[in-house]
Short mmCIF file of C-alpha atoms and ligand atoms in Angstrom, two decimals:
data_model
loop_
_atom_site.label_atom_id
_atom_site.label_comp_id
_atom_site.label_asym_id
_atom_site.label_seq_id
_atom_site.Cartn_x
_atom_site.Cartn_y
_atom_site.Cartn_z
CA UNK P 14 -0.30 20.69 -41.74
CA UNK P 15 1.27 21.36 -38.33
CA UNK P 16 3.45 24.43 -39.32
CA UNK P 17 3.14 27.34 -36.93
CA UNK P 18 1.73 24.97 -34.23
CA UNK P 19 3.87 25.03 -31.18
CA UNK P 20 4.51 22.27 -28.38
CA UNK P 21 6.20 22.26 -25.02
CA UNK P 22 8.36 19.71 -23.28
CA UNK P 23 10.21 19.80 -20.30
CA UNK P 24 13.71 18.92 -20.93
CA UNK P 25 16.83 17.81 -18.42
CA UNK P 26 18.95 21.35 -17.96
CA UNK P 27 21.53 19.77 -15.51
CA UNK P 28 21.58 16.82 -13.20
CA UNK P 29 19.76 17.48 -9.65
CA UNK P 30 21.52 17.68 -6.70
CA UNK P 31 19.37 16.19 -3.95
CA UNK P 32 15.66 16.63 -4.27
CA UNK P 33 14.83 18.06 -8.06
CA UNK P 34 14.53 21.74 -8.21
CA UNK P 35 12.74 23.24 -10.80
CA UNK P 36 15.57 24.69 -12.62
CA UNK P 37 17.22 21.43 -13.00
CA UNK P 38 14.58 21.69 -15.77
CA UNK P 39 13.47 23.50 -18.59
CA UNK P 40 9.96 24.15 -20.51
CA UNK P 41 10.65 24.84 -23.46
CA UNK P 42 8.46 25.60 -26.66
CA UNK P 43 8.97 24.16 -30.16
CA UNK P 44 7.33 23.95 -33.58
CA UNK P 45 5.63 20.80 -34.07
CA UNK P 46 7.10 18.67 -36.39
CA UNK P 47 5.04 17.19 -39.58
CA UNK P 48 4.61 13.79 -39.65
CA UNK P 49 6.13 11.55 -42.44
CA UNK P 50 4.02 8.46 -44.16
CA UNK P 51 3.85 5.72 -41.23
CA UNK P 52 3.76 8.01 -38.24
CA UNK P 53 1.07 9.23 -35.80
CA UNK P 54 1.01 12.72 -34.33
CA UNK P 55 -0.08 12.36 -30.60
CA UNK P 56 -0.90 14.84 -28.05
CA UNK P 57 -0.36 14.18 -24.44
CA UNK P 58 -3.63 13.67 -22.44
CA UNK P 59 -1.86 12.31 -19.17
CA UNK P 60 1.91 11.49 -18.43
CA UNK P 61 2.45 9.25 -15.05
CA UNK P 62 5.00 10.64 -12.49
CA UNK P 63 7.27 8.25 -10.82
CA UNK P 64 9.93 7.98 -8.11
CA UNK P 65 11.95 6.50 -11.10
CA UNK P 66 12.06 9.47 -12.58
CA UNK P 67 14.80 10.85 -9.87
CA UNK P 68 16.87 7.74 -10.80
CA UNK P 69 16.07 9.16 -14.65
CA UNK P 70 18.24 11.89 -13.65
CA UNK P 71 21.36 10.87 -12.01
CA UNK P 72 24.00 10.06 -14.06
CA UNK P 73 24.17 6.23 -11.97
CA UNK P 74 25.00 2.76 -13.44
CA UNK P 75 21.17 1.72 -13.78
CA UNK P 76 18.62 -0.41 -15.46
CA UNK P 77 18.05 1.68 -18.32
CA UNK P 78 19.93 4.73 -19.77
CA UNK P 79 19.81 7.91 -18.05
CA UNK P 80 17.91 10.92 -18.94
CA UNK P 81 20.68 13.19 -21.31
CA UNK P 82 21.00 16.50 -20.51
CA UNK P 83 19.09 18.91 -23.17
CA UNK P 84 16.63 15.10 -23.99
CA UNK P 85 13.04 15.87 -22.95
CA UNK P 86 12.25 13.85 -19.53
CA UNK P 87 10.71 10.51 -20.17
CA UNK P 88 7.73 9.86 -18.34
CA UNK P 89 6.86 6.18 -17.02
CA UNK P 90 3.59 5.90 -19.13
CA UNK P 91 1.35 8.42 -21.09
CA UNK P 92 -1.86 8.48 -22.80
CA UNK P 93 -2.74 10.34 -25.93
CA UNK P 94 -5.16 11.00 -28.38
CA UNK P 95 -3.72 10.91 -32.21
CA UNK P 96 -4.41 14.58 -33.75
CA UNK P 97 -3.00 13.48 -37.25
CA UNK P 98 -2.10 9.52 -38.37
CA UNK P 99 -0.46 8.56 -41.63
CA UNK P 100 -0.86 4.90 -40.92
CA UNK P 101 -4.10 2.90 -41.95
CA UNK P 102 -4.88 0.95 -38.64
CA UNK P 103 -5.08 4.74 -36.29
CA UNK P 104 -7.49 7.34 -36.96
CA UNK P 105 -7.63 10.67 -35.91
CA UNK P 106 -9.65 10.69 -31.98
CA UNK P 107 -8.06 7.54 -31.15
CA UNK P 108 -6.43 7.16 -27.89
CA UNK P 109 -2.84 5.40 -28.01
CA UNK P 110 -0.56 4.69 -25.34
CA UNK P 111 3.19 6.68 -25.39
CA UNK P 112 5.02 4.00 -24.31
CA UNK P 113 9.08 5.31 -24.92
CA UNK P 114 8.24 7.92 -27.34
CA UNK P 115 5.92 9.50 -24.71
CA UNK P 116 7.50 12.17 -22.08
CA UNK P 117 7.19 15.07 -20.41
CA UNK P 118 5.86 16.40 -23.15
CA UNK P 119 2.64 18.31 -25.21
CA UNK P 120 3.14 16.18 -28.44
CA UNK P 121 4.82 13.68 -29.40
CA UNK P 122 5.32 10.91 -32.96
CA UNK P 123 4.73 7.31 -32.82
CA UNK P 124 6.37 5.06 -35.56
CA UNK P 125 3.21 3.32 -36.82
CA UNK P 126 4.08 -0.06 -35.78
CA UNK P 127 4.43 0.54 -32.28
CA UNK P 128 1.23 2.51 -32.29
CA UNK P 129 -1.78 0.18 -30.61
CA UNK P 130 -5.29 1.89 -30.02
CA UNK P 131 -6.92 1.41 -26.81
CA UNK P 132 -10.49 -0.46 -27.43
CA UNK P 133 -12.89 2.56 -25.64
CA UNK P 134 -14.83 0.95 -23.00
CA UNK P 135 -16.57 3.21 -20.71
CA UNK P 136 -16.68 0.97 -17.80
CA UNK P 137 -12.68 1.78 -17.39
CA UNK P 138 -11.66 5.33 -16.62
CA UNK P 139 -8.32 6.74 -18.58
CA UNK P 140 -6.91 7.59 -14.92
CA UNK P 141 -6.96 3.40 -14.31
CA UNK P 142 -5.26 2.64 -17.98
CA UNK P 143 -2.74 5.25 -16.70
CA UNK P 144 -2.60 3.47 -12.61
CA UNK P 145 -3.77 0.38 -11.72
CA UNK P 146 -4.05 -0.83 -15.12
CA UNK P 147 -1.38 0.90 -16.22
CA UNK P 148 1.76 -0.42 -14.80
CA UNK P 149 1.61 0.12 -10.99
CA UNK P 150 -0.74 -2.57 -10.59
CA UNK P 151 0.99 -5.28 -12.77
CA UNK P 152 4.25 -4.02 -10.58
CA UNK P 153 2.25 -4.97 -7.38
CA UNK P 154 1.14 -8.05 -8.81
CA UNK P 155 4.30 -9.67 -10.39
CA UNK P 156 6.60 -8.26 -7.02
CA UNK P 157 3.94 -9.54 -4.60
CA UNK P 158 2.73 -12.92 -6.32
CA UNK P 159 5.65 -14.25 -8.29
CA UNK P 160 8.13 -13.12 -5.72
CA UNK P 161 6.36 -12.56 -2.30
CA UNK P 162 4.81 -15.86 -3.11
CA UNK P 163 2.35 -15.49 -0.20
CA UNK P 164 0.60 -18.12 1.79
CA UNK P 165 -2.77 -18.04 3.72
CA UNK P 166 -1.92 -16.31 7.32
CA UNK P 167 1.31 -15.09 6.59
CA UNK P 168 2.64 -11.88 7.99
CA UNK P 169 2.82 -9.13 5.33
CA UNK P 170 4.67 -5.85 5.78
CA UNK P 171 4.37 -2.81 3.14
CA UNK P 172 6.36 0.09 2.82
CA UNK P 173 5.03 3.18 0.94
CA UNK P 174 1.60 1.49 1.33
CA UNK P 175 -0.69 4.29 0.41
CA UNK P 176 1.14 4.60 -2.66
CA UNK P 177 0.19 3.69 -6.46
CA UNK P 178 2.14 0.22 -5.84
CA UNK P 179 1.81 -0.36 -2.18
CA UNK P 180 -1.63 0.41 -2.00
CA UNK P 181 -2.81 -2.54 -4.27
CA UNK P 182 0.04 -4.97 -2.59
CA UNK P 183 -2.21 -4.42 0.26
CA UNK P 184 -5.32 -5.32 -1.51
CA UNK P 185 -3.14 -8.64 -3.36
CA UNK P 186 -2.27 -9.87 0.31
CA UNK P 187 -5.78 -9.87 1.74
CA UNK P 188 -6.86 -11.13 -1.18
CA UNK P 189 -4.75 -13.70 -0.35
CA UNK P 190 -5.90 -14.31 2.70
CA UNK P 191 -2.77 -13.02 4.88
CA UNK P 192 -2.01 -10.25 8.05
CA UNK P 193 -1.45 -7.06 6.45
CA UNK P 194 0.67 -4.25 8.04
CA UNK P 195 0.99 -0.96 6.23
CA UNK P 196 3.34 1.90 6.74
CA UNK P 197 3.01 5.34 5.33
CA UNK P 198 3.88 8.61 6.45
CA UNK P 199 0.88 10.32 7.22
CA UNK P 200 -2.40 9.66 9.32
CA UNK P 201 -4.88 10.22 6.69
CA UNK P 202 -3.50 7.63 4.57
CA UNK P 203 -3.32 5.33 7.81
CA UNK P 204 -7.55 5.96 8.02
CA UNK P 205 -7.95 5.28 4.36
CA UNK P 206 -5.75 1.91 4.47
CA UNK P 207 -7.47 1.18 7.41
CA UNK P 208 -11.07 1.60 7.11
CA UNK P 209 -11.37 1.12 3.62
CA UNK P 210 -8.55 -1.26 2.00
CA UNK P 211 -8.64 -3.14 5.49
CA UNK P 212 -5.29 -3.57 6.14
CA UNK P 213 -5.51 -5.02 9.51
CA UNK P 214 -2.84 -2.77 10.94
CA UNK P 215 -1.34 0.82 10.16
CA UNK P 216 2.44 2.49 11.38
CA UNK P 217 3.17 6.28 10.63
CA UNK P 218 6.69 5.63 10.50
CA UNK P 219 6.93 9.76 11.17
CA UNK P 220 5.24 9.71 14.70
CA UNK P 221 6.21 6.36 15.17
CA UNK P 222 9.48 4.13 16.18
CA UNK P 223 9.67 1.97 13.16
CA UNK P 224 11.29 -0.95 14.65
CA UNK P 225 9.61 -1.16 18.25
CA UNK P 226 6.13 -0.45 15.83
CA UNK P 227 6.87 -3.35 13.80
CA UNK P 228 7.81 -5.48 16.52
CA UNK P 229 4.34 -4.89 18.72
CA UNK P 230 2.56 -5.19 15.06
CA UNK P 231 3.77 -8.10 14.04
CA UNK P 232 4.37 -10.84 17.31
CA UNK P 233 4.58 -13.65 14.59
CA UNK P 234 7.52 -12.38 13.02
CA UNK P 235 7.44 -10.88 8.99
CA UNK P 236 7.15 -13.49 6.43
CA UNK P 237 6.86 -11.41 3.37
CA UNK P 238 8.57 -7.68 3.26
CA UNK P 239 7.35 -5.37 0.26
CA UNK P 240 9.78 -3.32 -0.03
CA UNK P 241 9.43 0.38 -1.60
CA UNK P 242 11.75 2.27 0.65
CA UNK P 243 15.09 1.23 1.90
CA UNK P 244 16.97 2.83 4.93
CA UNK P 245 15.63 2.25 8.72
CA UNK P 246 12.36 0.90 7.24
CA UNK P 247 14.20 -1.61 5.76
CA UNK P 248 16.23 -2.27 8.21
CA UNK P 249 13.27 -2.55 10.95
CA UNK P 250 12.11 -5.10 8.40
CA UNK P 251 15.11 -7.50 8.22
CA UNK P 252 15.70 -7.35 12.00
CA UNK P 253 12.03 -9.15 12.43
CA UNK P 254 11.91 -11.37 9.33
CA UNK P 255 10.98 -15.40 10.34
CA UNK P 256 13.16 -18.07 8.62
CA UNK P 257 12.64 -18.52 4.68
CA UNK P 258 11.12 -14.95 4.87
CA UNK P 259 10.73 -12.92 1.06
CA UNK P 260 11.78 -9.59 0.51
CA UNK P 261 10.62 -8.69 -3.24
CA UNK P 262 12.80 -5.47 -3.93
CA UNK P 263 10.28 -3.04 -5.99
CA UNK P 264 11.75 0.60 -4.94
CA UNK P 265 14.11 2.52 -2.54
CA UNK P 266 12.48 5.56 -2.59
CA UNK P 267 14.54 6.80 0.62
CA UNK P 268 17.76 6.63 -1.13
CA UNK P 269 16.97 8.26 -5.16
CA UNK P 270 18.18 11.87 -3.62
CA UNK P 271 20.98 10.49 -1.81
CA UNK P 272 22.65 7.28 -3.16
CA UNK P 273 25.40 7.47 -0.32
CA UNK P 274 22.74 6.82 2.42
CA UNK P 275 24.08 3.63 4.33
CA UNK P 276 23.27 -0.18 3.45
CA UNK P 277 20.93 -2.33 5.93
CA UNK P 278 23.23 -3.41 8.98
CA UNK P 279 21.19 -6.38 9.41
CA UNK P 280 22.12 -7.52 5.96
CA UNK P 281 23.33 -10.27 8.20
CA UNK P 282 19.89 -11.88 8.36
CA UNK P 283 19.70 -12.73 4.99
CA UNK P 284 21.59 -15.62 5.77
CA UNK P 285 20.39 -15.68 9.35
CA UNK P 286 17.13 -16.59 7.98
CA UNK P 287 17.60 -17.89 4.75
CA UNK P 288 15.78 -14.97 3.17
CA UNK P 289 14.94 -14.81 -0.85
CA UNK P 290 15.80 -11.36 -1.37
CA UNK P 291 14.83 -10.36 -5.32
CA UNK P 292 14.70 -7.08 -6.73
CA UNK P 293 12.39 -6.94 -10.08
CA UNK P 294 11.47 -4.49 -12.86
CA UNK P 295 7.48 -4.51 -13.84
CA UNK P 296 9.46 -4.23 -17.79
CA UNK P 297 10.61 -8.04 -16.87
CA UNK P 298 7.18 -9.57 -17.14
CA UNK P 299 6.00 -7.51 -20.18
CA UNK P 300 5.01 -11.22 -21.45
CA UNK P 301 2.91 -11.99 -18.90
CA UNK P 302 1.51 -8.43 -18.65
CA UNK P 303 -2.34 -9.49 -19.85
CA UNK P 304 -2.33 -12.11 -16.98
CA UNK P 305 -2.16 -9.66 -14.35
CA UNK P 306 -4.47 -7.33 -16.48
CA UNK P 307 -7.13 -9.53 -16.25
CA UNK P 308 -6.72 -10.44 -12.95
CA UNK P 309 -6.84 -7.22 -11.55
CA UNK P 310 -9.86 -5.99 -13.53
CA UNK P 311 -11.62 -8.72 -12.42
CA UNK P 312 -10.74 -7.63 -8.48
CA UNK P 313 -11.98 -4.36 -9.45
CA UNK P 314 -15.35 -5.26 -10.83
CA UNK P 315 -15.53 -6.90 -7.53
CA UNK P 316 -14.70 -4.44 -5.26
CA UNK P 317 -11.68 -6.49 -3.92
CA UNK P 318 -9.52 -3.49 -5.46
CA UNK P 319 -9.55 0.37 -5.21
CA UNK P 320 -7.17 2.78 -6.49
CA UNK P 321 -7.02 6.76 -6.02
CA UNK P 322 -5.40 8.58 -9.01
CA UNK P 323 -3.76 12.23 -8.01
CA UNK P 324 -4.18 14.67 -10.77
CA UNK P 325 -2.24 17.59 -11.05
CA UNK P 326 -3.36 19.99 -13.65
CA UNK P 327 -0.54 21.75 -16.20
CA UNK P 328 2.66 21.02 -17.77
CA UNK P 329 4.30 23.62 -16.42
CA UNK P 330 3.43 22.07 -12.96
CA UNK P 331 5.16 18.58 -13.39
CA UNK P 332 8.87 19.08 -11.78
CA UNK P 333 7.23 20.73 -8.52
CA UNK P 334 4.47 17.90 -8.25
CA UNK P 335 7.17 15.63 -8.85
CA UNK P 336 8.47 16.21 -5.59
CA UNK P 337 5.48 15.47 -4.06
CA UNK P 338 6.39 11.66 -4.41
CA UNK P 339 9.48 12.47 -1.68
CA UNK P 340 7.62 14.52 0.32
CA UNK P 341 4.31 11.81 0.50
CA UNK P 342 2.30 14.88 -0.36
CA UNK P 343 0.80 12.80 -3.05
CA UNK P 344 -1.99 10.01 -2.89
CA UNK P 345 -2.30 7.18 -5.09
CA UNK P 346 -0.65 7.54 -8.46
CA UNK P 347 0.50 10.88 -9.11
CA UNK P 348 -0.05 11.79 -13.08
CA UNK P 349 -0.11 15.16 -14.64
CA UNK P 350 -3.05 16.48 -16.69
CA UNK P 351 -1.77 18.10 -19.64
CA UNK P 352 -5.29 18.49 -21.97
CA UNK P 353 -8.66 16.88 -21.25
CA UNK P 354 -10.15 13.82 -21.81
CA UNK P 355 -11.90 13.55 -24.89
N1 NAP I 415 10.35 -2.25 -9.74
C1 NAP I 415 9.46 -1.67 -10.53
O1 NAP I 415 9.22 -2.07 -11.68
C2 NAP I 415 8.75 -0.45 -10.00
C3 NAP I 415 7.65 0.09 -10.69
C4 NAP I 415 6.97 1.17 -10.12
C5 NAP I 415 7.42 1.69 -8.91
N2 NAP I 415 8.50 1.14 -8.30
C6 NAP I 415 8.96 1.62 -7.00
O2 NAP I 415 7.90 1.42 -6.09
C7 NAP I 415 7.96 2.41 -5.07
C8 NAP I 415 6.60 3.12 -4.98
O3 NAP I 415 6.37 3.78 -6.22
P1 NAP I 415 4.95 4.43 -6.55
O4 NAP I 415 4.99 4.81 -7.97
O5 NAP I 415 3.89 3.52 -6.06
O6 NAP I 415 4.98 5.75 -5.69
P2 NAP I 415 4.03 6.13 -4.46
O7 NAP I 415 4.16 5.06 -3.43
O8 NAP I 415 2.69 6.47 -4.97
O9 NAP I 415 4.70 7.46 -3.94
C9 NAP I 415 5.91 7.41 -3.25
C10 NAP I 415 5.65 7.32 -1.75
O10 NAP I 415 6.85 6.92 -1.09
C11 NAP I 415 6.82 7.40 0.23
N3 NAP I 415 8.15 7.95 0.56
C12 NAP I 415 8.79 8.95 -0.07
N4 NAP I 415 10.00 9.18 0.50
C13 NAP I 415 10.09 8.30 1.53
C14 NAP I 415 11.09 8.03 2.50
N5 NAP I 415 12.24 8.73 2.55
N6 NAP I 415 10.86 7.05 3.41
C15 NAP I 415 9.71 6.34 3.38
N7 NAP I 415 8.72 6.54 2.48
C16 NAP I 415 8.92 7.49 1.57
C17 NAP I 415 5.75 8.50 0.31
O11 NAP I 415 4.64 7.96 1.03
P3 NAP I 415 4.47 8.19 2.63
O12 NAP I 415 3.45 9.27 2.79
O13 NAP I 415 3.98 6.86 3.07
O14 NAP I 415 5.81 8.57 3.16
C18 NAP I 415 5.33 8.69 -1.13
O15 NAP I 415 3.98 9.03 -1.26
C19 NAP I 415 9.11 3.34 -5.43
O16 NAP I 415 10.26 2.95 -4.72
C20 NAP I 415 9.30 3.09 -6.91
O17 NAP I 415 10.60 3.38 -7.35
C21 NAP I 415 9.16 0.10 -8.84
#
């Protein structure tokens, strides 16, 4: 049914040196295979782009395998709607998530059993099943309530806190009831934490000293560090942590383009302070994954959560807007748009 149809896929042409240039990757274009009995025939509606995929790449011990060179580039979550289905419980319109077998990629065959339909409910956009409800928010909520375990009044710090993740840590710790301060590159991102997530204080670690920021921004000491980033930011944060202090470790975005960046020097404070320093995978809580589901929706519906979504349009464009994660270019989660909604 599918002969003479073609696909495309970007797949891993060599291993990047630095930041990803687009010839470390290749679009290429392929038949589309027919499906046997018990498969479903998906085609891409949005694939999620993630810092992770720059660890994807590099051929580094890490928590999953990496990327082979000449495999099609896996993508952190996709959406789909099933063109053909040779399983009973998925019909033809329906819209399936890719989990592993989706990618950077047009089309793309689910085994049957793995294949789940997404109940349609108008009241949630596709660009939150793909964010905030995809996995960025359950990352935020695991990293910031299991781990951060905040209290009432306690000092929070978050890096990369206009981000997909950040962004809703933000949102968890007022919730919460504790002092929120956000860093982010850029001052646009600084207004919208500000004025409309209500962080209750903002540092452009570009224009800014990060360590003399922190310490005029947070006189009480840190209590709970989000961290996202690594390097000086991370650093800035250790040197003002208060006794018993958290640090959940979600991301190091600062070092995925150069692994031989230095360490913290004031690792020292860890036991200085007794700190709980824990670094966690979203993928560890996959049990507990409806929990934070239904505890975000239910922020959302009352306006105790926003997200922003940044769609970029075209397959062809995903390794440049890739980048745009390093740069900061992007805001909120960054997902590309590879054929409309139905
Ligand atoms: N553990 C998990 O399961 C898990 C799951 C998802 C994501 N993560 C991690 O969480 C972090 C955020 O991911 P995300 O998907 O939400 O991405 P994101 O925050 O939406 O985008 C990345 C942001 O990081 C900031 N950034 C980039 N390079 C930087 C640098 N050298 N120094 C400081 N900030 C830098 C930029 O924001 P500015 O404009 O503020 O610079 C950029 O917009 C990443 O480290 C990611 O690996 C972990």
């Amino acid at each position: 049914m599918n002969s003479n149809r073609t696909t495309r896929s970007w797949r891993l042409r060599r291993r990047p040196d630095g930041i990803i240039n687009e010839n470390d990757l290749e679009l290429v274009t392929e038949e589309i295979p027919e499906i046997t009995e018990g498969q479903i025939l998906a085609k891409t509606i949005y694939f999620s782009l993630d810092p992770t995929n720059r660890i994807w790449m590099s051929d580094i011990d890490q928590y999953m395998e990496p990327v082979e060179i000449g495999d099609i580039m896996r993508a952190g979550g996709s959406l789909a709607i099933v063109e053909d289905s040779k399983v009973s419980h998925i019909k033809v319109g329906d819209i399936v998530q890719g989990g592993m077998h989706g990618g950077w990629q047009e089309h793309f065959i689910i085994p049957g059993e793995e294949a789940i339909a997404i109940p349609k409910e108008e009241s949630i956009p596709l660009t939150a099943l793909i964010s905030v409800l995809g996995f960025t928010g359950p990352t935020a909520y695991f990293g910031f309530l299991d781990i951060g375990k905040p209290k009432k009044g306690e000092t929070v710090v978050v890096s990369a806190a206009a981000g997909a993740v950040g962004s809703i840590v933000c949102q968890l710790a007022k919730i919460k009831g504790c002092r929120v301060v956000a860093i982010t590159g850029n001052d646009n991102k600084c207004e919208w934490l500000k004025n409309d997530l209500k962080v209750d204080e903002v540092i452009n670690y570009k224009k800014e000293q990060i360590l003399d920021s922190l310490r005029e921004k947070c006189p009480e000491g840190i209590d709970i560090y989000f961290e996202n980033v690594g390097g000086e930011t991370l650093d800035a944060a250790l040197t003002l942590m208060n006794n018993y202090g958290r640090i959940p470790v979600c991301g190091l975005i600062s070092m995925y383009n150069d692994w031989d960046a230095p360490g913290p020097k004031m690792f020292r404070n860890i036991l200085m302070k007794r700190l709980k320093v824990e670094g966690f995978l979203v993928s560890d809580y996959l049990d507990r994954y409806s929990e934070s589901l239904e505890a975000l929706s239910k922020w959302m519906v009352e306006g105790k959560i926003q997200y922003k979504v940044d769609i970029v349009e075209g397959i062809e464009n995903a390794p440049s807007a890739v980048n745009k994660l390093f740069t900061g270019e992007n805001t909120g989660k960054l997902v590309i748009k590879v054929s409309d909604e139905p």
